[in-house]
Coordinates of C-alpha atoms and ligand atoms in Angstrom, one line a residue:
X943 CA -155.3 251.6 -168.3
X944 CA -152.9 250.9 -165.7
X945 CA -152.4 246.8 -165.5
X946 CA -149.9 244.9 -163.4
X947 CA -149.0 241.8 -164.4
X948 CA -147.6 238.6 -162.1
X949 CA -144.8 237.0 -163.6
X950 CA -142.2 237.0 -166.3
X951 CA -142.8 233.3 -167.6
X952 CA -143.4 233.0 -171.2
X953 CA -147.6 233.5 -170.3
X954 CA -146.9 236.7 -168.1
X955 CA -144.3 237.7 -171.2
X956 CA -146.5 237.4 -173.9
X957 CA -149.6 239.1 -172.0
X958 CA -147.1 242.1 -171.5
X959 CA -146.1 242.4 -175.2
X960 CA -149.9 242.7 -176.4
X961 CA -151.0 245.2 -173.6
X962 CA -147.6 247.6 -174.0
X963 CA -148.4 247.2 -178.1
X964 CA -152.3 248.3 -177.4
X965 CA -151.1 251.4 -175.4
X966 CA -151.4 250.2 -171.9
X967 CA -149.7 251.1 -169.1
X968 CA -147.7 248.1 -168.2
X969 CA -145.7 247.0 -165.3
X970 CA -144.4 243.0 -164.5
X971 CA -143.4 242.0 -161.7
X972 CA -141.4 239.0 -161.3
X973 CA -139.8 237.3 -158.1
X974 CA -137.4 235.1 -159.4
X975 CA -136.0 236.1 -162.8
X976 CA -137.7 236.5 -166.2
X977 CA -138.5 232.7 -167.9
X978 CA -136.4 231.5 -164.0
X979 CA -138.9 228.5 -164.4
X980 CA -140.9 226.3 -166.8
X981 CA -140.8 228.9 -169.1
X982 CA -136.7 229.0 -169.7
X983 CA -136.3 225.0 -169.3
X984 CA -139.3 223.8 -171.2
X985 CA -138.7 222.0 -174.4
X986 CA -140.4 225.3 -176.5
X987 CA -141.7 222.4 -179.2
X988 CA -145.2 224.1 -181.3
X989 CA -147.4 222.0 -183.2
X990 CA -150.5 223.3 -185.3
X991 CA -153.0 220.8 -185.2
X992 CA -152.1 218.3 -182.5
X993 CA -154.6 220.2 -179.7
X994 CA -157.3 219.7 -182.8
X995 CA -160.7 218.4 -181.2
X996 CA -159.7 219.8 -177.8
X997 CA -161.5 223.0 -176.0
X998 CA -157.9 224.4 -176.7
X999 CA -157.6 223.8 -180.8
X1000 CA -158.0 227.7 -181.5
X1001 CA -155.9 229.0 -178.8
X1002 CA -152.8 226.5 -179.9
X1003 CA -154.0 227.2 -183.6
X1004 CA -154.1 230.8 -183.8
X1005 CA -150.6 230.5 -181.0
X1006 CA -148.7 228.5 -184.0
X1007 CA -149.2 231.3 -186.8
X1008 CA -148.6 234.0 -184.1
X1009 CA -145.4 232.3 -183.0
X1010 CA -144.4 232.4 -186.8
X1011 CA -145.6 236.1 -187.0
X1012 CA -143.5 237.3 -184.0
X1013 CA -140.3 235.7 -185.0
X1014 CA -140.1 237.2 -188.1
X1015 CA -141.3 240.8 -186.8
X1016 CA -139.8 241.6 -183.4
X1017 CA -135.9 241.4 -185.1
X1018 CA -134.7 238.9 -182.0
X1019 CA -133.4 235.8 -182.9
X1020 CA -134.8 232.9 -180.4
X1021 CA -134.2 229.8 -182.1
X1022 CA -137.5 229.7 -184.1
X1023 CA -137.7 227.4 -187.3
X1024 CA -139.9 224.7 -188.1
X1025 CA -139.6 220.5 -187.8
X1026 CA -139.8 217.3 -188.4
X1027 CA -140.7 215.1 -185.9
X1028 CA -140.8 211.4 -185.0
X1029 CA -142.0 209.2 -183.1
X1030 CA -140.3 206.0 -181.7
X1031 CA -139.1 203.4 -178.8
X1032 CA -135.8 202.5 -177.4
X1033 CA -135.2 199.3 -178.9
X1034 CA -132.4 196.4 -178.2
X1035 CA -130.8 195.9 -181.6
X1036 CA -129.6 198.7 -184.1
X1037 CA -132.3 200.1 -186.2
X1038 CA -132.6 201.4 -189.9
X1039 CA -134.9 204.5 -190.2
X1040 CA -135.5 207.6 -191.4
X1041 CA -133.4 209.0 -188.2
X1042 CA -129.6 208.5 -189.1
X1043 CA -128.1 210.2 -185.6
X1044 CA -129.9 207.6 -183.0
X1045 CA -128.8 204.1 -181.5
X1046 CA -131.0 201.3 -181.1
X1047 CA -134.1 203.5 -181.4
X1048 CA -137.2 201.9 -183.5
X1049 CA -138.6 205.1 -185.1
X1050 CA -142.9 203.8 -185.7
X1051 CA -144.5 206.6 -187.2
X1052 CA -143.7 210.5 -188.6
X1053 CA -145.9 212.7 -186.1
X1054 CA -145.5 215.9 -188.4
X1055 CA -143.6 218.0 -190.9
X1056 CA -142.2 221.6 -191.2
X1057 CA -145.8 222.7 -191.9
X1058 CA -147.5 221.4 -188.4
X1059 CA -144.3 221.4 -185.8
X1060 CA -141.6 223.5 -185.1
X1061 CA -139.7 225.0 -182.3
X1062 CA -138.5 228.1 -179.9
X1063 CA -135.8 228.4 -177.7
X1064 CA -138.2 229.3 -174.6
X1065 CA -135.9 231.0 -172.3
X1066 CA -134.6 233.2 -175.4
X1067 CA -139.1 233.7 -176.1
X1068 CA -139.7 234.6 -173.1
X1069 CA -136.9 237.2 -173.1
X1070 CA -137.3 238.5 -176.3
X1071 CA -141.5 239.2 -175.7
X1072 CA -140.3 241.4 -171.8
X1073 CA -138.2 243.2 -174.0
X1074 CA -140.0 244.1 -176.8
X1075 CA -142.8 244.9 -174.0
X1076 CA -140.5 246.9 -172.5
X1077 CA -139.5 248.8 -176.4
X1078 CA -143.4 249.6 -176.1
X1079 CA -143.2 251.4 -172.4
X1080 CA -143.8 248.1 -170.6
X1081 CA -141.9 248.1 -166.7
X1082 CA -140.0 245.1 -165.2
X1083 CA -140.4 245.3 -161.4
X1084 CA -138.0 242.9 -159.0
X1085 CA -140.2 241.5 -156.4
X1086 CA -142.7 239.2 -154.9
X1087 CA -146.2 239.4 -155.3
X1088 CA -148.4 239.5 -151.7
X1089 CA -151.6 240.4 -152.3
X1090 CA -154.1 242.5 -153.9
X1091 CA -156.0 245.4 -152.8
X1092 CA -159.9 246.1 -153.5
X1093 CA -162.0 249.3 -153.0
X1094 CA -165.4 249.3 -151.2
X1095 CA -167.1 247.9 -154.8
X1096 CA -164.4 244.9 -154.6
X1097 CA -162.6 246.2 -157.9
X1098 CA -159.2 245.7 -157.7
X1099 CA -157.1 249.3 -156.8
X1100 CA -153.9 248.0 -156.3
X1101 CA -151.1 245.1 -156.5
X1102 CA -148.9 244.7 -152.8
X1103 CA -145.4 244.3 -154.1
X1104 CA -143.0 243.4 -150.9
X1105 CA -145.0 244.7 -148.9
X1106 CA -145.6 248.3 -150.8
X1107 CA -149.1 249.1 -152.4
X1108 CA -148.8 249.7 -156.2
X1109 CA -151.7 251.2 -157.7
X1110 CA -153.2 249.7 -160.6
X1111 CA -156.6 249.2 -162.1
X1112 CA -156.4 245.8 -163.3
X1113 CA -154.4 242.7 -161.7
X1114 CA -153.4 239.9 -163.4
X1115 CA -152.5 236.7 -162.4
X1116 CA -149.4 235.0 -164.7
X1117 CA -147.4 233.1 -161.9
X1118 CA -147.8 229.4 -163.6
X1119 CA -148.0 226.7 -160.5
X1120 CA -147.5 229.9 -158.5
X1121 CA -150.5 231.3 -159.3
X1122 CA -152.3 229.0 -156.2
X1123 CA -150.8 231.5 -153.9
X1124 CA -153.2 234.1 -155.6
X1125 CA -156.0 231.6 -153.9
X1126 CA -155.2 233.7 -150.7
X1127 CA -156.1 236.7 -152.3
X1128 CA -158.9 236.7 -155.1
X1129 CA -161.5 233.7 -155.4
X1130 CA -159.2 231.3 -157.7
X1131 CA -159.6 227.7 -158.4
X1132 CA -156.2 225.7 -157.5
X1133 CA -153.5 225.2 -159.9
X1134 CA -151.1 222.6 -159.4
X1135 CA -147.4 221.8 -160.2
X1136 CA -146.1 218.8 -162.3
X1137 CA -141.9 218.7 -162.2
X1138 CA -140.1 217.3 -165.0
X1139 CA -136.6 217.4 -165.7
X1140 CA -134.2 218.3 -168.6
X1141 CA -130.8 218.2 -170.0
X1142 CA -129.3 220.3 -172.6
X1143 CA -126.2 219.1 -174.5
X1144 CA -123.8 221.0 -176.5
X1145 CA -123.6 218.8 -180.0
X1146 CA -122.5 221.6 -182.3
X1147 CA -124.0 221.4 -186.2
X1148 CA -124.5 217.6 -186.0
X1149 CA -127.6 217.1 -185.8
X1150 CA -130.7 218.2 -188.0
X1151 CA -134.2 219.6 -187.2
X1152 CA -135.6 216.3 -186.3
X1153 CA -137.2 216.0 -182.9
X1154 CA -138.1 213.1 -181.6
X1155 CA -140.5 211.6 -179.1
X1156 CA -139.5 208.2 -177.3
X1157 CA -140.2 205.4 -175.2
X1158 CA -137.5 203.8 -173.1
X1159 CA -137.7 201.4 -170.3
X1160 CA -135.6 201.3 -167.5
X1161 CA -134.9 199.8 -164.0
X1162 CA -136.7 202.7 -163.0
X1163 CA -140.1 202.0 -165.1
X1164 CA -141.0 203.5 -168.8
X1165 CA -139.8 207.1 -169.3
X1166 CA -141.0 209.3 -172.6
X1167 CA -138.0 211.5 -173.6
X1168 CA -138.7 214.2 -176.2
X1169 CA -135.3 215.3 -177.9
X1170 CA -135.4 218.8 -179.6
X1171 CA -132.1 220.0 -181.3
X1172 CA -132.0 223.5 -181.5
X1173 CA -130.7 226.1 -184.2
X1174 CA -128.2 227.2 -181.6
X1175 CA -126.3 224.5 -181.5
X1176 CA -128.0 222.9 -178.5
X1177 CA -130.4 219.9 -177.9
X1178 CA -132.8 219.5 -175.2
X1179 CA -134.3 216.5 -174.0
X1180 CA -136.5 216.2 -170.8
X1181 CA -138.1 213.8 -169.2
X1182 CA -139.1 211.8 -165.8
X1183 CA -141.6 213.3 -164.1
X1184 CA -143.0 213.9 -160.5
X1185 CA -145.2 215.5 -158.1
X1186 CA -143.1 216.6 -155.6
X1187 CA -144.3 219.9 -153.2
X1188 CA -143.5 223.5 -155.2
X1189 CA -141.4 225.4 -153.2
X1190 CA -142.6 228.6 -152.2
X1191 CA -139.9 230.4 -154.0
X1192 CA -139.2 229.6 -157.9
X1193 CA -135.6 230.4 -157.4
X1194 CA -135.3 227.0 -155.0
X1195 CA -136.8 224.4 -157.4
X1196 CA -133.7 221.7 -157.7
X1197 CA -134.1 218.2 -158.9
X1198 CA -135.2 214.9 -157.4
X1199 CA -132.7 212.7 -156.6
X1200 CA -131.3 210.3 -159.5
X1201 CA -133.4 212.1 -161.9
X1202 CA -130.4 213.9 -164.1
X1203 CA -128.2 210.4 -163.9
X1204 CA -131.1 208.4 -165.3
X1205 CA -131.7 211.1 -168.1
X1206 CA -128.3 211.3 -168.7
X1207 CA -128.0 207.1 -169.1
X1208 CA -131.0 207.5 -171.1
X1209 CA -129.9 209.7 -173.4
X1210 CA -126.2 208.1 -174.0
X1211 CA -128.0 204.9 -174.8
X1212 CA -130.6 206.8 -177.5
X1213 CA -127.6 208.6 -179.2
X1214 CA -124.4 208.2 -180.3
X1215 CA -124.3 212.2 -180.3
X1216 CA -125.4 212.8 -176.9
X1217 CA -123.5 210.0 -175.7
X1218 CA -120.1 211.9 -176.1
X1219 CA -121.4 215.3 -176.0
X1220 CA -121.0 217.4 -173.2
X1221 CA -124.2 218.5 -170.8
X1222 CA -124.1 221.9 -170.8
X1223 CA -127.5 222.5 -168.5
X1224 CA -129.4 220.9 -166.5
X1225 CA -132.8 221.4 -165.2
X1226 CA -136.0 221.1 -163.3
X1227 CA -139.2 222.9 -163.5
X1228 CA -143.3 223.0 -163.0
X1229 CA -145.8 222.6 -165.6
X1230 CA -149.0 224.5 -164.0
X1231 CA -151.7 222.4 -164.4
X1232 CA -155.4 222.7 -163.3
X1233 CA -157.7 220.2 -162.2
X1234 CA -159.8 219.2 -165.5
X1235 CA -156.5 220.0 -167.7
X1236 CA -157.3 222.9 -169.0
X1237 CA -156.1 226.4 -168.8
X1238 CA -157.6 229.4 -166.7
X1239 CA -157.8 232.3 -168.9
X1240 CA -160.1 235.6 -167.9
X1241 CA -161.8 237.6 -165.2
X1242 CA -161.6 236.6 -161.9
X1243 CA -165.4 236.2 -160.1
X1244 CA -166.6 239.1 -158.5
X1245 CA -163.5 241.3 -158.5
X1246 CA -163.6 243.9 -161.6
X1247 CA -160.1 244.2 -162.8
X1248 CA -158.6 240.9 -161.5
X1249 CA -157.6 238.5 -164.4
X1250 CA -156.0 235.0 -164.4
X1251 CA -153.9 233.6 -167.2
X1252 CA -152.4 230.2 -166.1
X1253 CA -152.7 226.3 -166.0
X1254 CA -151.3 226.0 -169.9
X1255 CA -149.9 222.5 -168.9
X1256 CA -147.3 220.9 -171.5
X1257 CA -148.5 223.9 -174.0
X1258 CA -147.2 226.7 -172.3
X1259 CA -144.9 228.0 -175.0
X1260 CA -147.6 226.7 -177.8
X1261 CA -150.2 228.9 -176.3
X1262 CA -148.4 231.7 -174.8
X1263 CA -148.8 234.4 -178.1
X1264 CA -152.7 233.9 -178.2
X1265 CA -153.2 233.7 -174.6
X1266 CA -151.2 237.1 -174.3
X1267 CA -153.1 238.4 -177.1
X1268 CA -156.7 237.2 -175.9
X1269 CA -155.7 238.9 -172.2
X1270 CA -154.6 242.2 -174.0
X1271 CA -158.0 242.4 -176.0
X1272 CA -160.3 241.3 -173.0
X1273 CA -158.5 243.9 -170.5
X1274 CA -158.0 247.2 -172.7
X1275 CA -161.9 246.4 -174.6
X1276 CA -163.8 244.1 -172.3
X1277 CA -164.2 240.6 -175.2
X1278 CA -161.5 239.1 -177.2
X1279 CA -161.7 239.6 -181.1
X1280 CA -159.3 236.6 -182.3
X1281 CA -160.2 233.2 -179.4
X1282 CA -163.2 232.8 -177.7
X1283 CA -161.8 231.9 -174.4
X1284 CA -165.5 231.3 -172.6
X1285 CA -163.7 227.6 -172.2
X1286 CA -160.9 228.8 -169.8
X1287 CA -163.2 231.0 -167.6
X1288 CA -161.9 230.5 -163.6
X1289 CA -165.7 229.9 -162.8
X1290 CA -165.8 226.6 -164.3
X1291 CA -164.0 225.5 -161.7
X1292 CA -164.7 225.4 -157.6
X1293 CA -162.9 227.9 -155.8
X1294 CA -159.6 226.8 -153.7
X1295 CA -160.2 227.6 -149.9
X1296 CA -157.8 230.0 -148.7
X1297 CA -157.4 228.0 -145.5
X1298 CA -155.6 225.4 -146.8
X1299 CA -153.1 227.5 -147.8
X1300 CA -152.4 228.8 -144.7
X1301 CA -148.6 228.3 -145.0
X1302 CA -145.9 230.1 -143.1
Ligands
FAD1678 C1 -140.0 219.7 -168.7 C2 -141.0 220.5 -169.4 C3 -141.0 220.6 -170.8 C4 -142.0 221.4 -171.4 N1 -142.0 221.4 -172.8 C5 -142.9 222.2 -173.5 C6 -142.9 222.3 -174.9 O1 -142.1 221.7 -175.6 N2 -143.9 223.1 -175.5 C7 -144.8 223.8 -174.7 O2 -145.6 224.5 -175.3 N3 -144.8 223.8 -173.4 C8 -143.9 223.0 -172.7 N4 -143.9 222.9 -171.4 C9 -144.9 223.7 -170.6 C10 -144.5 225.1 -170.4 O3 -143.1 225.2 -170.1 C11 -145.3 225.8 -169.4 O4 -146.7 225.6 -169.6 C12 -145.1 227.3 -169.4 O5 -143.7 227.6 -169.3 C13 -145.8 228.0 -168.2 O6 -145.5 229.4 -168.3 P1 -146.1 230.4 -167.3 O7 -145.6 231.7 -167.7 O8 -147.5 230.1 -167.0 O9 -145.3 229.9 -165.9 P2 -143.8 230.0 -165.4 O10 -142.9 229.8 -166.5 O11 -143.8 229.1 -164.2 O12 -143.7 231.5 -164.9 C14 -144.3 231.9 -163.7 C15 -143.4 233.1 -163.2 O13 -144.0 233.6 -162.0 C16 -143.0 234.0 -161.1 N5 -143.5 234.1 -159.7 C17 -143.8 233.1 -158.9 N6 -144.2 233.6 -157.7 C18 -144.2 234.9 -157.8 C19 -144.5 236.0 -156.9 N7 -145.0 235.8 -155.7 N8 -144.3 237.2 -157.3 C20 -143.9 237.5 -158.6 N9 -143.5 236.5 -159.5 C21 -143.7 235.2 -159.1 C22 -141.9 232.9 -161.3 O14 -140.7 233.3 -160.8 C23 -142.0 232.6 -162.8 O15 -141.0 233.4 -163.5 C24 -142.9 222.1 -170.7 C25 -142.9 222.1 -169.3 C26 -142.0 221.3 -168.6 C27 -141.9 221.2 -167.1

């Protein structure tokens, strides 16, 4: 079976991986850079059971033990190991608690343990999954995705890469918030962008595998940081976000104005740690978000071969392994042996008309 696939984030990634391990014939094709967007500047936090009760509990379920199954199989090191995590508010005097490397942070309630949370560094994921796709005979293609080409029964023959025809006999659709250009192409509900923004700090061994999530208040309004230290020697915190237009091209995605200075006060003010450690990245990015919430996952309506694997929200990294699992089982056998992903069919939702995204 000869699949394309559109996009190297941590969805497009994972989808690859299972395919090339099932003995397809695999080609990605990204525009910007593998993991270039949300998928290398997410926070990469996992948690078991927190999607419980939700048409996603399953997907993030079965993602959690995969996540744990890859990193100790695939012999690349991305930053995986489990957590504790807290939550708690910015608070105005100095606070006892369980947490001994924040300021004046109240911490009100223990949200999980090593067996429910943990974490990946989502860039190194994302990375690690195209190459190991690539071990299996997987291709990385440079280019932009323009279209897609149908044969007289409307199945898909073929993928237009900058401007050149690729054959294939299945398509799918992995370009997170850029997957509402696809609208233009195949009958695809729209998926919007959310931006939020992050810092990454270099603070060395000091601080343990606590992450945290927070309230502050500020002249700007109530922000929710979530701080993740990582096993590298790194912690990421993001927060602030907006909906501000998605450029056309992931590589031109910057920040709104103020966003990394407010982050930045935040964050000295929450830490003593981060306060005098230096920033070593900083960054902005989409979530992909549809509009009941949840993800798009399957065939596309009335085009055999076209497939769309998108919308993950703030669970991207979570849900990546059993989305790129599920789209691997559903493409090379025609049903999906581990998730039921009825849920996430496209045809729940009403189709995006092309017209309104007639841009230049
Ligand atoms: C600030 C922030 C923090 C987050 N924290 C977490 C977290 O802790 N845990 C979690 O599970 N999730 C988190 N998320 C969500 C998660 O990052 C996303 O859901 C996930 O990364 C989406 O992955 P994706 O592969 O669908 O999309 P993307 O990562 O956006 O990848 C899409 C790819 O498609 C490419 N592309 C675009 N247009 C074209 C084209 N025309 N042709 C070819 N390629 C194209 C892009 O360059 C990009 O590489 C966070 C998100 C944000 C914004």
């Amino acid at each position: 079976m000869q699949v394309m696939v559109c996009g190297a984030g941590a969805i497009g990634a994972s989808i690859a991986y299972y395919l090339a391990s099932a003995g397809a014939d695999v080609t990605v094709v990204e525009r910007a850079g593998v993991a270039c967007a949300a998928s290398g500047k997410s926070g990469g936090f996992l948690a078991l059971d927190w999607c419980d009760g939700q048409p996603v509990e399953r997907l993030a379920r079965r993602s959690f033990a995969l996540h744990e199954q890859l990193a100790g199989s695939l012999g690349a090191d991305w930053c995986y190991r489990r957590m504790t995590t807290y939550a708690g508010y910015e608070a105005t005097g100095d606070q006892t608690g369980p947490v001994d490397w924040v300021g004046r942070v109240a911490i009100t309630q223990k949200l999980g343990g090593p067996r429910t949370t943990a974490q990946v560094h989502p860039a190194r994921y994302t990375g690690a999954l195209m190459d190991a796709a690539v071990a299996r005979g997987a291709r990385l293609l440079a280019g932009a995705v323009e279209g897609v080409e149908t044969g007289p029964d409307s199945a898909v023959t073929g993928l237009v890469v900058d401007g050149a025809v690729h054959p294939a006999e299945a398509v799918v659709v992995a370009m997170g918030p850029w997957s509402i250009l696809a609208a233009r192409w195949l009958p695809l509900p729209a998926v919007y962008g959310m931006k939020g923004h992050s810092l990454v700090y270099r603070t060395g061994d000091r601080l343990p595998a606590e992450a945290l999530f927070l309230e502050c208040k500020d002249a700007a309004g109530t922000a929710t940081p979530e701080v993740f230290p990582r096993s590298d020697g790194t912690t990421y915190v993001c927060a602030i976000s907006s909906q501000t237009p998605l450029p056309v091209d992931p590589a031109a995605v910057g920040p709104d104005e103020g966003a990394f200075a407010r982050l930045e006060a935040m964050c000295a003010r929450l830490s003593p740690v981060l306060a005098d450690s230096p920033v070593v990245a900083r960054g902005a990015c989409f979530r992909p978000v549809t509009a009941d919430g949840w993800p798009v996952i399957g065939p596309v309506p009335g085009v055999p071969g076209a497939f769309v694997a998108t919308g993950h929200s703030v669970w991207g990294i979570l849900n990546a392994p059993a989305t790129g699992e599920a789209m691997a089982e559903l493409i090379e056998t025609g049903s999906t042996r581990h998730v039921d992903i009825a849920a996430f069919a496209p045809a729940r939702l009403p189709r995006l008309d092309p017209a309104l995204l007639a841009v230049s």
